[in-house]
């Protein structure tokens, strides 16, 4: 769709919330207003699109939200949107509000829905990567990742105090059902003794050997960071496998959980979200559509939804190796 044909756009957040989503919404609304576009916010993602929960948004509506966690547009996971009937209802509401194009802020599921929907109804979409997992192909970083890592590191720092005081072994579970990015960066940033992620096989005997060596050389405590999706069953599963042999270290399990999703976004996430939201509008007006916008080597790039959804983004082997070396 040509620039001159785009008059009204809609923006929404979908899937899991991520700190910085509000900054992205703010950037979309204000960049659109600068270009004399009408902007509508859709509440609760695809669910709100199906139910017709649209609201006009002006510059003043996004004042004082850049520092807030969560999403002012709220979010949801929509089973109805996965059906042809649900998407038809969503298309009817977009037509009723004369929406020419959409900007979807979310993760893999959000982009999958956008791809299918745009192909069925010929509505241009731009995806903005908002997920704490940092697992989307086509961008070095996703909105919310930096804040989640900082939250996890703060928690691990506090756990280290207790581990040191009581000479104990702690298994700390962070989010990452299919991705080890949060775990890897948290482990490096907190100086953890080891990190277990879904992308790397873990030999439990090797882990036991590391812990025994740590104890033999006088290291009185250890903190192991585990991604929730690790194949041995997260922190609880790993702890159960070593508990009998290393009972003297009194293994403890801490699950940080949804604390990682909340809180004010870091400066890095605010700037990243602002850049991606701003350029999403610009790329839409330049004629790009059905792509995810991202940042690679500090430059803005776009990636077709098909690639963003299907291609796997893996943590760098060099970073995994470095984490192992620094933990010695």
C-alpha positions as YAML, in Angstrom:
chain: A
units: angstrom
residues:
- id: 1
  name: UNK
  ca: [0.00, 0.00, 0.00]
- id: 2
  name: UNK
  ca: [1.39, 3.40, -0.98]
- id: 3
  name: UNK
  ca: [2.07, 6.12, 1.58]
- id: 4
  name: UNK
  ca: [-0.72, 8.38, 0.30]
- id: 5
  name: UNK
  ca: [-3.28, 5.60, 0.83]
- id: 6
  name: UNK
  ca: [-2.52, 5.13, 4.53]
- id: 7
  name: UNK
  ca: [-4.65, 7.43, 6.66]
- id: 8
  name: UNK
  ca: [-5.53, 5.37, 9.71]
- id: 9
  name: UNK
  ca: [-3.44, 2.83, 11.54]
- id: 10
  name: UNK
  ca: [-4.05, 0.67, 14.58]
- id: 11
  name: UNK
  ca: [-1.52, -0.38, 17.21]
- id: 12
  name: UNK
  ca: [-1.85, -3.19, 19.74]
- id: 13
  name: UNK
  ca: [0.16, -5.33, 22.14]
- id: 14
  name: UNK
  ca: [-0.30, -9.08, 22.20]
- id: 15
  name: UNK
  ca: [0.96, -12.17, 24.02]
- id: 16
  name: UNK
  ca: [3.12, -11.88, 27.13]
- id: 17
  name: UNK
  ca: [3.72, -8.35, 28.40]
- id: 18
  name: UNK
  ca: [7.25, -6.95, 28.32]
- id: 19
  name: UNK
  ca: [8.72, -3.82, 29.96]
- id: 20
  name: UNK
  ca: [9.08, -1.19, 27.25]
- id: 21
  name: UNK
  ca: [5.88, -1.96, 25.38]
- id: 22
  name: UNK
  ca: [4.45, 1.38, 26.51]
- id: 23
  name: UNK
  ca: [7.47, 3.19, 25.12]
- id: 24
  name: UNK
  ca: [6.84, 1.50, 21.77]
- id: 25
  name: UNK
  ca: [3.15, 2.46, 21.81]
- id: 26
  name: UNK
  ca: [4.13, 6.05, 22.62]
- id: 27
  name: UNK
  ca: [6.59, 6.15, 19.72]
- id: 28
  name: UNK
  ca: [4.04, 4.74, 17.28]
- id: 29
  name: UNK
  ca: [1.32, 7.22, 18.30]
- id: 30
  name: UNK
  ca: [3.57, 10.27, 18.22]
- id: 31
  name: UNK
  ca: [5.34, 9.36, 14.98]
- id: 32
  name: UNK
  ca: [1.97, 8.69, 13.36]
- id: 33
  name: UNK
  ca: [0.63, 12.02, 14.63]
- id: 34
  name: UNK
  ca: [3.70, 13.78, 13.21]
- id: 35
  name: UNK
  ca: [2.82, 12.27, 9.84]
- id: 36
  name: UNK
  ca: [-0.81, 13.40, 10.21]
- id: 37
  name: UNK
  ca: [-2.18, 9.88, 10.57]
- id: 38
  name: UNK
  ca: [-5.13, 8.91, 12.73]
- id: 39
  name: UNK
  ca: [-4.17, 6.28, 15.30]
- id: 40
  name: UNK
  ca: [-6.37, 3.77, 17.09]
- id: 41
  name: UNK
  ca: [-5.24, 1.63, 19.99]
- id: 42
  name: UNK
  ca: [-6.73, -1.85, 20.20]
- id: 43
  name: UNK
  ca: [-7.12, -3.06, 23.77]
- id: 44
  name: UNK
  ca: [-6.22, -6.68, 24.64]
- id: 45
  name: UNK
  ca: [-4.57, -7.53, 21.34]
- id: 46
  name: UNK
  ca: [-6.33, -9.86, 18.93]
- id: 47
  name: UNK
  ca: [-9.10, -10.46, 21.48]
- id: 48
  name: UNK
  ca: [-9.88, -6.76, 21.45]
- id: 49
  name: UNK
  ca: [-9.73, -6.71, 17.66]
- id: 50
  name: UNK
  ca: [-12.39, -9.44, 17.58]
- id: 51
  name: UNK
  ca: [-14.56, -7.66, 20.16]
- id: 52
  name: UNK
  ca: [-14.16, -4.18, 18.67]
- id: 53
  name: UNK
  ca: [-12.28, -2.58, 21.58]
- id: 54
  name: UNK
  ca: [-10.78, 0.32, 19.62]
- id: 55
  name: UNK
  ca: [-9.99, 3.79, 20.94]
- id: 56
  name: UNK
  ca: [-8.66, 6.89, 19.24]
- id: 57
  name: UNK
  ca: [-5.22, 7.90, 20.52]
- id: 58
  name: UNK
  ca: [-3.66, 11.36, 20.38]
- id: 59
  name: UNK
  ca: [-0.27, 12.65, 21.53]
- id: 60
  name: UNK
  ca: [-1.57, 13.47, 25.00]
- id: 61
  name: UNK
  ca: [-2.91, 9.94, 25.48]
- id: 62
  name: UNK
  ca: [0.61, 8.54, 25.60]
- id: 63
  name: UNK
  ca: [2.08, 11.17, 27.91]
- id: 64
  name: UNK
  ca: [3.70, 9.84, 31.09]
- id: 65
  name: UNK
  ca: [3.72, 6.17, 30.05]
- id: 66
  name: UNK
  ca: [7.31, 5.67, 28.87]
- id: 67
  name: UNK
  ca: [8.46, 4.78, 32.40]
- id: 68
  name: UNK
  ca: [5.63, 2.35, 33.14]
- id: 69
  name: UNK
  ca: [5.91, -1.43, 32.98]
- id: 70
  name: UNK
  ca: [3.20, -3.64, 31.50]
- id: 71
  name: UNK
  ca: [1.11, -2.25, 28.67]
- id: 72
  name: UNK
  ca: [-1.52, 0.51, 28.82]
- id: 73
  name: UNK
  ca: [-3.32, -1.21, 25.94]
- id: 74
  name: UNK
  ca: [-3.34, -4.45, 27.93]
- id: 75
  name: UNK
  ca: [-2.72, -7.78, 26.30]
- id: 76
  name: UNK
  ca: [-4.16, -11.25, 25.88]
- id: 77
  name: UNK
  ca: [-3.61, -14.57, 24.17]
- id: 78
  name: UNK
  ca: [-6.48, -15.23, 21.76]
- id: 79
  name: UNK
  ca: [-7.64, -18.73, 20.90]
- id: 80
  name: UNK
  ca: [-10.52, -17.25, 18.89]
- id: 81
  name: UNK
  ca: [-8.11, -15.48, 16.54]
- id: 82
  name: UNK
  ca: [-6.73, -18.88, 15.56]
- id: 83
  name: UNK
  ca: [-10.07, -19.68, 13.91]
- id: 84
  name: UNK
  ca: [-11.31, -18.34, 10.54]
- id: 85
  name: UNK
  ca: [-14.47, -17.11, 12.27]
- id: 86
  name: UNK
  ca: [-12.52, -15.09, 14.81]
- id: 87
  name: UNK
  ca: [-10.32, -13.50, 12.17]
- id: 88
  name: UNK
  ca: [-13.41, -12.62, 10.11]
- id: 89
  name: UNK
  ca: [-14.87, -10.75, 13.09]
- id: 90
  name: UNK
  ca: [-11.55, -8.93, 13.57]
- id: 91
  name: UNK
  ca: [-11.48, -7.95, 9.88]
- id: 92
  name: UNK
  ca: [-15.03, -6.57, 10.13]
- id: 93
  name: UNK
  ca: [-14.02, -4.29, 13.01]
- id: 94
  name: UNK
  ca: [-10.90, -3.05, 11.22]
- id: 95
  name: UNK
  ca: [-13.09, -2.24, 8.22]
- id: 96
  name: UNK
  ca: [-15.65, -0.48, 10.40]
- id: 97
  name: UNK
  ca: [-12.92, 1.83, 11.74]
- id: 98
  name: UNK
  ca: [-11.40, 2.30, 8.26]
- id: 99
  name: UNK
  ca: [-8.03, 0.96, 9.44]
- id: 100
  name: UNK
  ca: [-5.51, 0.88, 6.59]
- id: 101
  name: UNK
  ca: [-2.63, -0.85, 8.40]
- id: 102
  name: UNK
  ca: [-1.63, -2.30, 11.77]
- id: 103
  name: UNK
  ca: [1.42, -2.29, 14.01]
- id: 104
  name: UNK
  ca: [1.60, -5.38, 16.22]
- id: 105
  name: UNK
  ca: [3.86, -5.37, 19.28]
- id: 106
  name: UNK
  ca: [4.60, -8.86, 20.58]
- id: 107
  name: UNK
  ca: [6.45, -12.10, 20.00]
- id: 108
  name: UNK
  ca: [6.33, -15.18, 17.81]
- id: 109
  name: UNK
  ca: [2.62, -15.89, 18.30]
- id: 110
  name: UNK
  ca: [1.74, -12.26, 17.58]
- id: 111
  name: UNK
  ca: [3.73, -12.27, 14.35]
- id: 112
  name: UNK
  ca: [2.24, -15.61, 13.29]
- id: 113
  name: UNK
  ca: [-1.26, -14.20, 13.72]
- id: 114
  name: UNK
  ca: [-0.31, -11.06, 11.79]
- id: 115
  name: UNK
  ca: [1.11, -13.08, 8.90]
- id: 116
  name: UNK
  ca: [-1.96, -15.29, 8.53]
- id: 117
  name: UNK
  ca: [-4.39, -12.41, 8.93]
- id: 118
  name: UNK
  ca: [-2.65, -10.08, 6.48]
- id: 119
  name: UNK
  ca: [-2.52, -12.82, 3.86]
- id: 120
  name: UNK
  ca: [-6.24, -13.53, 4.25]
- id: 121
  name: UNK
  ca: [-7.45, -9.92, 4.27]
- id: 122
  name: UNK
  ca: [-4.67, -7.98, 2.50]
- id: 123
  name: UNK
  ca: [-4.05, -5.64, 5.42]
- id: 124
  name: UNK
  ca: [-0.45, -4.39, 5.83]
- id: 125
  name: UNK
  ca: [1.21, -5.25, 9.15]
- id: 126
  name: UNK
  ca: [4.51, -4.28, 10.74]
- id: 127
  name: UNK
  ca: [5.67, -6.32, 13.73]
- id: 128
  name: UNK
  ca: [7.59, -4.79, 16.64]
- id: 129
  name: UNK
  ca: [9.47, -7.43, 18.71]
- id: 130
  name: UNK
  ca: [8.24, -7.22, 22.30]
- id: 131
  name: UNK
  ca: [9.20, -10.26, 24.38]
- id: 132
  name: UNK
  ca: [11.52, -10.70, 27.34]
- id: 133
  name: UNK
  ca: [12.87, -13.97, 25.88]
- id: 134
  name: UNK
  ca: [14.91, -12.24, 23.12]
- id: 135
  name: UNK
  ca: [14.23, -15.26, 20.92]
- id: 136
  name: UNK
  ca: [12.97, -13.62, 17.72]
- id: 137
  name: UNK
  ca: [15.05, -14.00, 14.58]
- id: 138
  name: UNK
  ca: [15.95, -10.77, 12.78]
- id: 139
  name: UNK
  ca: [16.87, -8.59, 15.73]
- id: 140
  name: UNK
  ca: [19.75, -8.57, 18.18]
- id: 141
  name: UNK
  ca: [17.49, -7.53, 21.04]
- id: 142
  name: UNK
  ca: [13.77, -7.56, 21.79]
- id: 143
  name: UNK
  ca: [11.87, -5.10, 23.94]
- id: 144
  name: UNK
  ca: [11.84, -6.17, 27.59]
- id: 145
  name: UNK
  ca: [14.88, -8.44, 27.50]
- id: 146
  name: UNK
  ca: [17.29, -6.01, 29.16]
- id: 147
  name: UNK
  ca: [14.85, -5.19, 31.95]
- id: 148
  name: UNK
  ca: [14.15, -8.89, 32.60]
- id: 149
  name: UNK
  ca: [17.87, -9.65, 32.82]
- id: 150
  name: UNK
  ca: [18.46, -6.75, 35.21]
- id: 151
  name: UNK
  ca: [15.58, -7.97, 37.41]
- id: 152
  name: UNK
  ca: [16.99, -11.51, 37.43]
- id: 153
  name: UNK
  ca: [20.52, -10.30, 38.22]
- id: 154
  name: UNK
  ca: [19.24, -8.25, 41.15]
- id: 155
  name: UNK
  ca: [17.49, -11.35, 42.50]
- id: 156
  name: UNK
  ca: [20.57, -13.54, 42.06]
- id: 157
  name: UNK
  ca: [22.74, -10.94, 43.81]
- id: 158
  name: UNK
  ca: [20.48, -11.17, 46.85]
- id: 159
  name: UNK
  ca: [20.42, -14.95, 46.74]
- id: 160
  name: UNK
  ca: [24.24, -14.96, 46.68]
- id: 161
  name: UNK
  ca: [24.23, -13.16, 50.03]
- id: 162
  name: UNK
  ca: [22.17, -15.95, 51.58]
- id: 163
  name: UNK
  ca: [24.15, -18.70, 49.81]
- id: 164
  name: UNK
  ca: [27.40, -17.22, 51.11]
- id: 165
  name: UNK
  ca: [26.08, -16.80, 54.65]
- id: 166
  name: UNK
  ca: [24.88, -20.40, 54.88]
- id: 167
  name: UNK
  ca: [27.43, -22.16, 52.64]
- id: 168
  name: UNK
  ca: [24.70, -23.47, 50.37]
- id: 169
  name: UNK
  ca: [24.04, -24.43, 46.78]
- id: 170
  name: UNK
  ca: [21.24, -22.53, 45.04]
- id: 171
  name: UNK
  ca: [19.52, -23.39, 41.78]
- id: 172
  name: UNK
  ca: [17.89, -20.22, 40.46]
- id: 173
  name: UNK
  ca: [15.29, -20.64, 37.72]
- id: 174
  name: UNK
  ca: [14.70, -17.80, 35.27]
- id: 175
  name: UNK
  ca: [12.22, -17.54, 32.39]
- id: 176
  name: UNK
  ca: [12.98, -19.06, 29.02]
- id: 177
  name: UNK
  ca: [10.79, -21.96, 27.97]
- id: 178
  name: UNK
  ca: [12.58, -22.42, 24.65]
- id: 179
  name: UNK
  ca: [15.33, -19.84, 24.94]
- id: 180
  name: UNK
  ca: [18.38, -19.50, 27.17]
- id: 181
  name: UNK
  ca: [19.12, -15.83, 26.55]
- id: 182
  name: UNK
  ca: [17.88, -14.59, 29.93]
- id: 183
  name: UNK
  ca: [19.66, -17.40, 31.79]
- id: 184
  name: UNK
  ca: [22.93, -16.90, 29.92]
- id: 185
  name: UNK
  ca: [23.08, -13.14, 30.37]
- id: 186
  name: UNK
  ca: [21.94, -13.40, 33.99]
- id: 187
  name: UNK
  ca: [24.64, -15.96, 34.77]
- id: 188
  name: UNK
  ca: [27.39, -13.85, 33.22]
- id: 189
  name: UNK
  ca: [26.13, -10.63, 34.79]
- id: 190
  name: UNK
  ca: [25.77, -12.12, 38.27]
- id: 191
  name: UNK
  ca: [28.94, -14.23, 38.29]
- id: 192
  name: UNK
  ca: [27.04, -17.50, 38.68]
- id: 193
  name: UNK
  ca: [28.92, -20.78, 39.08]
- id: 194
  name: UNK
  ca: [27.20, -22.35, 36.06]
- id: 195
  name: UNK
  ca: [24.32, -21.86, 33.65]
- id: 196
  name: UNK
  ca: [22.00, -24.46, 32.11]
- id: 197
  name: UNK
  ca: [20.07, -23.52, 28.96]
- id: 198
  name: UNK
  ca: [17.82, -25.39, 26.48]
- id: 199
  name: UNK
  ca: [20.22, -24.79, 23.58]
- id: 200
  name: UNK
  ca: [23.12, -26.66, 25.20]
- id: 201
  name: UNK
  ca: [23.15, -30.28, 26.36]
- id: 202
  name: UNK
  ca: [23.91, -30.75, 30.05]
- id: 203
  name: UNK
  ca: [25.76, -33.77, 31.36]
- id: 204
  name: UNK
  ca: [24.65, -34.11, 34.97]
- id: 205
  name: UNK
  ca: [27.86, -35.94, 35.89]
- id: 206
  name: UNK
  ca: [29.90, -33.01, 34.57]
- id: 207
  name: UNK
  ca: [27.85, -30.65, 36.71]
- id: 208
  name: UNK
  ca: [28.42, -32.80, 39.79]
- id: 209
  name: UNK
  ca: [32.16, -32.79, 39.07]
- id: 210
  name: UNK
  ca: [32.20, -28.99, 38.83]
- id: 211
  name: UNK
  ca: [30.39, -28.65, 42.15]
- id: 212
  name: UNK
  ca: [32.71, -31.14, 43.86]
- id: 213
  name: UNK
  ca: [35.76, -29.29, 42.55]
- id: 214
  name: UNK
  ca: [34.33, -25.98, 43.76]
- id: 215
  name: UNK
  ca: [33.90, -27.43, 47.21]
- id: 216
  name: UNK
  ca: [37.37, -29.05, 47.22]
- id: 217
  name: UNK
  ca: [39.07, -25.77, 46.44]
- id: 218
  name: UNK
  ca: [37.29, -24.03, 49.28]
- id: 219
  name: UNK
  ca: [34.39, -22.43, 47.47]
- id: 220
  name: UNK
  ca: [31.73, -22.54, 50.15]
- id: 221
  name: UNK
  ca: [28.69, -21.76, 48.02]
- id: 222
  name: UNK
  ca: [27.49, -22.02, 44.43]
- id: 223
  name: UNK
  ca: [24.69, -20.41, 42.43]
- id: 224
  name: UNK
  ca: [23.51, -22.22, 39.29]
- id: 225
  name: UNK
  ca: [21.21, -20.33, 36.90]
- id: 226
  name: UNK
  ca: [18.74, -22.58, 35.05]
- id: 227
  name: UNK
  ca: [16.36, -21.67, 32.22]
- id: 228
  name: UNK
  ca: [12.83, -22.93, 32.93]
- id: 229
  name: UNK
  ca: [12.79, -24.89, 29.67]
- id: 230
  name: UNK
  ca: [15.95, -26.85, 30.37]
- id: 231
  name: UNK
  ca: [15.58, -30.50, 29.32]
- id: 232
  name: UNK
  ca: [16.31, -31.85, 32.81]
- id: 233
  name: UNK
  ca: [13.19, -30.19, 34.19]
- id: 234
  name: UNK
  ca: [14.15, -26.67, 35.20]
- id: 235
  name: UNK
  ca: [15.78, -25.83, 38.53]
- id: 236
  name: UNK
  ca: [13.71, -28.33, 40.52]
- id: 237
  name: UNK
  ca: [14.53, -31.16, 38.12]
- id: 238
  name: UNK
  ca: [18.26, -30.48, 38.17]
- id: 239
  name: UNK
  ca: [18.30, -30.12, 41.94]
- id: 240
  name: UNK
  ca: [16.56, -33.47, 42.37]
- id: 241
  name: UNK
  ca: [19.21, -35.20, 40.25]
- id: 242
  name: UNK
  ca: [22.14, -34.03, 42.38]
- id: 243
  name: UNK
  ca: [20.50, -33.77, 45.79]
- id: 244
  name: UNK
  ca: [21.41, -37.25, 47.10]
- id: 245
  name: UNK
  ca: [25.11, -37.04, 46.22]
- id: 246
  name: UNK
  ca: [25.59, -33.43, 47.28]
- id: 247
  name: UNK
  ca: [23.23, -33.30, 50.24]
- id: 248
  name: UNK
  ca: [25.91, -31.68, 52.41]
- id: 249
  name: UNK
  ca: [25.66, -28.54, 50.26]
- id: 250
  name: UNK
  ca: [21.95, -28.27, 51.14]
- id: 251
  name: UNK
  ca: [20.66, -27.54, 47.62]
- id: 252
  name: UNK
  ca: [17.89, -24.94, 47.47]
- id: 253
  name: UNK
  ca: [15.64, -23.95, 44.57]
- id: 254
  name: UNK
  ca: [14.42, -20.42, 43.84]
- id: 255
  name: UNK
  ca: [12.08, -19.61, 40.96]
- id: 256
  name: UNK
  ca: [12.10, -15.90, 40.09]
- id: 257
  name: UNK
  ca: [9.05, -16.29, 37.85]
- id: 258
  name: UNK
  ca: [6.88, -13.40, 36.70]
- id: 259
  name: UNK
  ca: [8.87, -10.79, 38.58]
- id: 260
  name: UNK
  ca: [10.94, -10.71, 35.38]
- id: 261
  name: UNK
  ca: [7.98, -9.40, 33.39]
- id: 262
  name: UNK
  ca: [7.21, -6.44, 35.63]
- id: 263
  name: UNK
  ca: [8.80, -3.20, 36.71]
- id: 264
  name: UNK
  ca: [9.87, 0.01, 35.01]
- id: 265
  name: UNK
  ca: [11.82, -0.60, 31.80]
- id: 266
  name: UNK
  ca: [15.53, 0.13, 31.77]
- id: 267
  name: UNK
  ca: [16.92, 3.04, 29.75]
- id: 268
  name: UNK
  ca: [18.11, 0.57, 27.12]
- id: 269
  name: UNK
  ca: [14.61, -0.89, 26.71]
- id: 270
  name: UNK
  ca: [13.01, 2.57, 26.58]
- id: 271
  name: UNK
  ca: [15.35, 3.73, 23.83]
- id: 272
  name: UNK
  ca: [15.11, 0.44, 21.91]
- id: 273
  name: UNK
  ca: [11.30, 0.47, 22.05]
- id: 274
  name: UNK
  ca: [11.18, 4.11, 20.98]
- id: 275
  name: UNK
  ca: [13.44, 3.47, 18.00]
- id: 276
  name: UNK
  ca: [11.53, 0.39, 16.86]
- id: 277
  name: UNK
  ca: [8.11, 2.02, 17.26]
- id: 278
  name: UNK
  ca: [9.24, 5.14, 15.41]
- id: 279
  name: UNK
  ca: [10.75, 3.22, 12.51]
- id: 280
  name: UNK
  ca: [7.79, 0.85, 12.31]
- id: 281
  name: UNK
  ca: [5.58, 3.78, 11.30]
- id: 282
  name: UNK
  ca: [8.19, 5.13, 8.89]
- id: 283
  name: UNK
  ca: [8.70, 1.77, 7.18]
- id: 284
  name: UNK
  ca: [4.94, 1.35, 6.84]
- id: 285
  name: UNK
  ca: [4.72, 4.73, 5.10]
- id: 286
  name: UNK
  ca: [7.64, 3.78, 2.86]
- id: 287
  name: UNK
  ca: [5.62, 0.85, 1.55]
- id: 288
  name: UNK
  ca: [7.00, -2.04, 3.59]
- id: 289
  name: UNK
  ca: [4.52, -4.52, 4.99]
- id: 290
  name: UNK
  ca: [4.24, -7.92, 6.61]
- id: 291
  name: UNK
  ca: [7.71, -7.65, 8.13]
- id: 292
  name: UNK
  ca: [9.13, -7.51, 11.63]
- id: 293
  name: UNK
  ca: [11.34, -4.56, 12.45]
- id: 294
  name: UNK
  ca: [14.52, -5.15, 14.40]
- id: 295
  name: UNK
  ca: [17.93, -3.84, 15.35]
- id: 296
  name: UNK
  ca: [21.12, -5.51, 14.09]
- id: 297
  name: UNK
  ca: [24.54, -4.03, 14.93]
- id: 298
  name: UNK
  ca: [22.71, -0.88, 16.06]
- id: 299
  name: UNK
  ca: [21.06, -0.44, 12.65]
- id: 300
  name: UNK
  ca: [17.35, -0.79, 11.89]
- id: 301
  name: UNK
  ca: [16.44, -3.74, 9.67]
- id: 302
  name: UNK
  ca: [13.26, -5.51, 8.62]
- id: 303
  name: UNK
  ca: [12.73, -9.24, 8.33]
- id: 304
  name: UNK
  ca: [9.79, -11.00, 6.61]
- id: 305
  name: UNK
  ca: [7.34, -12.51, 9.08]
- id: 306
  name: UNK
  ca: [8.01, -15.93, 7.58]
- id: 307
  name: UNK
  ca: [11.70, -15.74, 8.52]
- id: 308
  name: UNK
  ca: [11.12, -14.14, 11.89]
- id: 309
  name: UNK
  ca: [8.70, -16.91, 12.82]
- id: 310
  name: UNK
  ca: [10.43, -19.97, 11.40]
- id: 311
  name: UNK
  ca: [14.16, -19.27, 11.70]
- id: 312
  name: UNK
  ca: [15.76, -20.08, 15.03]
- id: 313
  name: UNK
  ca: [17.86, -17.57, 16.91]
- id: 314
  name: UNK
  ca: [20.57, -19.25, 18.97]
- id: 315
  name: UNK
  ca: [22.84, -17.80, 21.68]
- id: 316
  name: UNK
  ca: [26.38, -17.47, 20.38]
- id: 317
  name: UNK
  ca: [28.63, -20.40, 21.13]
- id: 318
  name: UNK
  ca: [31.42, -17.99, 22.06]
- id: 319
  name: UNK
  ca: [29.21, -16.44, 24.74]
- id: 320
  name: UNK
  ca: [28.28, -19.85, 26.15]
- id: 321
  name: UNK
  ca: [31.96, -20.84, 26.26]
- id: 322
  name: UNK
  ca: [32.91, -17.55, 27.88]
- id: 323
  name: UNK
  ca: [30.29, -18.07, 30.59]
- id: 324
  name: UNK
  ca: [31.83, -21.44, 31.36]
- id: 325
  name: UNK
  ca: [35.37, -20.04, 31.51]
- id: 326
  name: UNK
  ca: [34.46, -17.11, 33.74]
- id: 327
  name: UNK
  ca: [32.64, -19.40, 36.18]
- id: 328
  name: UNK
  ca: [35.83, -21.36, 36.98]
...
